[in-house]
Amino acid sequence: MASASLPMAPLAVRSDNSPPAWERLEAALDLGALVSVGWDPLTQVFTPDPAHRLVGYAICAVEGCVNEARRSEGLCSWCAERRKTTDVGELTVFCAKGLPPLSRRRSGEALCLVCALPGASRPAASRGLCLSCSHQRMIRGQSVEAYVHGDESFPPALPRPSIGVCAVISCGRMAAHLENRLCAAHDKEWREQGRADLGAYCRRASPRRGERRGRVVLRGLPEPVITELLYAIGCCLAEGRHASPVELRGAADYCRRHGITSLADLDVNGKCGPVASFLRFAADRAALGSSDVVREQEGDVWDLRLWGQGGHLSFIGEDGLHPHSGDPARPISQAWLKEAAKAWAAEALVSKTGSTVQATLSGVGLFSEYLGTRPDRGEDSTVLGRRDVEGFLARLARLEAAGSLSRARRTRVVDTSAQFFRDCRALGLTHSGRGMTGLPDDVVFRRRDHPSPTRREGDEVGRALPEEVMAQLLDAKSLQLLEAMSGPGTRAAVELQAGVGRRTAELCGLAFSCLDYDEQVGADAGSRRNPVLVHDMPKVNKVSCRLPIHDREAAIIADQQARVRAAFPDTPTDRLVLFPRAAKNPDGTKSIPTGWLQRAMRNWVDALPRLDGPGRDASGEPIPFPREAIFPYAFRHSFSQRHADAGTPVDTLKELLGHDTVRTTFTYYRVTARRKREAQDRLGPLQLDALGRAVRPGTTGVTTAEALRDQVGQVAVPFGICTEPTNVAADGHSCPFRHRCMGCEHFRTDPSYQSELHAYLEKLLADRERLGATLPQLAEWARREAAPSNEEIEAVTRLLRANSEALASLDDNDREAAEEAIATLRKDRAALGATFPVELSGLVRQAQPGLFPTIERVARQERSGG
């Protein structure tokens, strides 16, 4: 149905017993909504209210003129032309002056001074007379007054019978010419066109000025075109798109002039302007509305809007590339493979995004290209075998070696292709009568076929942006440039993303009421309202998530809320969004698309005068940071890296990021072996024993042998490490001293545990105060056993003091390096706590008794033979 020149999905060929496309659209029309905005089904005229927010129009600013304003200054086209020939300079003065008296623009709107009786009325054409009366007056040589009232030579003129309505179907004016039954305006146009076939002219001509003002006449157009235009108007109302009578009338006139019988026949490529834009919109929505999922699957380019998504899915190449897919669409040449790919895609689109499905089809397209090199071009699926899979894998390796394919892309192609063939077999596509009928069982991808993953080297932190780059991006001048380019809303979105690290879609979809507060009682019994961000995580099916944020982010949200409330004062706040898009959004209920924010940020980053990275060249000058590494999602990685550097436990960070598994969280930040070794070198001389004495006094670093010895001769315990051989051999589960670390000579700690020691000291003091008030409830011996001892409190205090003194004894450079090493080790321990669980975390005394043995206790007993 759709023309190849139009940017819309091709429709499947309908069966003989299926209704035509326009009839399916007709069934989908909401006539009640159309009538409510001005559609008259009887006269087939659309007359919208000028004040309507979407299909209304502005009235010319000139006093007394009621025509539609078409220019930016608020004038109709005729008044705008008239202003050019006047001496009035100021627009306000010109508008206040009003229309000129006896304006020719009003000729033809009044009745003839003679022919103005019922059944004998004709329109005035010249000097207040109709064409016939004017012609007779000139033959007699009379004045207008003498002709109307009579003189000594002739009696008063008699009215002539009405000619009727203009023969042009779309016109409602009175006919002025008896021979062709056209109004004066259409008669002039018909003669200028060389007196073309009168019947054809009457069918295609558009209404003239008197009929155009605020009205769109669809009468006379083919019924399918009327239905398609009405369906497009309904889509404008539903989607918040503006469509003025000027655009609608221009679209109807275009269809009349070109004899369009269906919008599928349109070819407006290369044409610009509001009329061409509306015609493209109408043709696209008509094609979309008349199709369905079943019909769409018969084509080679699918419109993913039928699946509730955006973009297109292509089985024939680049033309259908999904806009958010990083993998180019490649043609699938073999009929059996294309049929299987369509069956798989139809099933996959129920639960997967279009970009994910397109990425898989891209890998299938590469496999199709390889099969095309066979003598039979891979058309017979029954003769394929394991050798074809091996040849395809070898071809991918050659493409990578030639630089045409990256390692990550090669790995993704193999992974997606393997999953594709597994899914196809699970869907039964290899059964008789299906796309892959007879495909041999050895056409599979095995585990060893997958390329080994690329390992990152050096001290990189993935896609997280360095702190130096973040500081430049969030500088006042940089943000002012962003605001000047894209508006204050975009600036607020970028600043908020840098602070909260949400997924781009989650940020763009924030509701207006996303800012909330939690009441917290402080140590002084006073309450404090802490801001939280309330948001949804559709990717992991979580709603109403509450993320603690800082006052800075809360202020950004509050300012944005004020801007949105001022822009959309009539919309209830429960329907507003925090970042409304600028177009097709009269109520402020639609969020900015993620692609729009990505483009705005890309234009801003490219416009920044300079971006320096943390590194320096041989001359000491900063090395420019690659701008392509800056995009909205990089702020999420930076958020994760920032928390990891601060020592946030990985399980806590997993919840903050909304990940299902810790393994996913690990991909957002990392600590390299080199950085850990540097941290060990920095903090090794500062290591203390339980008495607060330096373990390696006088040393300036840790040797390689000492570092290795530390790794194999110690085990992690709360607030430090343990070097007791029995406990080390049992992975920390067989301490002979009942985990009395603060009084054990095998205990080691350093300043990186300072925050944990502070928290533990506060816990000990709080426990002592709490247990001191439970004398009636506890026996003396029980209270004495449960309460922390003064010696333990003194030991923790001593370690805190010793760590502080060790850091204070360093000069500024060494202290800065030590603090950086502390951040590195804390981040590494955060990951360690999730990878190798330490169930004694937070406990250094005897564990509290329980009624049932835990799984960990049973496992320890089995290992120890108990």
Coordinates of C-alpha atoms in Angstrom, one line a residue, residues 113 157 176 186 202 245 290 340 360 372 390 533 554 619 800 803 815 828 866:
L113 CA -28.2 45.8 -5.5
A157 CA -34.0 47.2 -13.3
A176 CA -21.9 34.4 -10.8
H186 CA -13.5 30.1 -9.8
C202 CA -15.1 21.4 -10.6
P245 CA -6.8 24.8 9.3
S290 CA -4.7 0.2 8.7
A340 CA 12.9 -18.4 10.4
T360 CA 20.6 -10.5 16.8
G372 CA 26.0 -16.7 0.1
E390 CA 33.2 -23.4 11.5
L533 CA 14.2 10.5 44.6
A554 CA 16.7 18.3 45.6
S619 CA 55.9 18.3 28.1
L800 CA 41.7 5.1 66.3
N803 CA 45.7 5.6 62.9
R815 CA 49.0 12.1 53.1
D828 CA 38.3 -3.4 46.8
G866 CA 32.8 -32.0 64.2

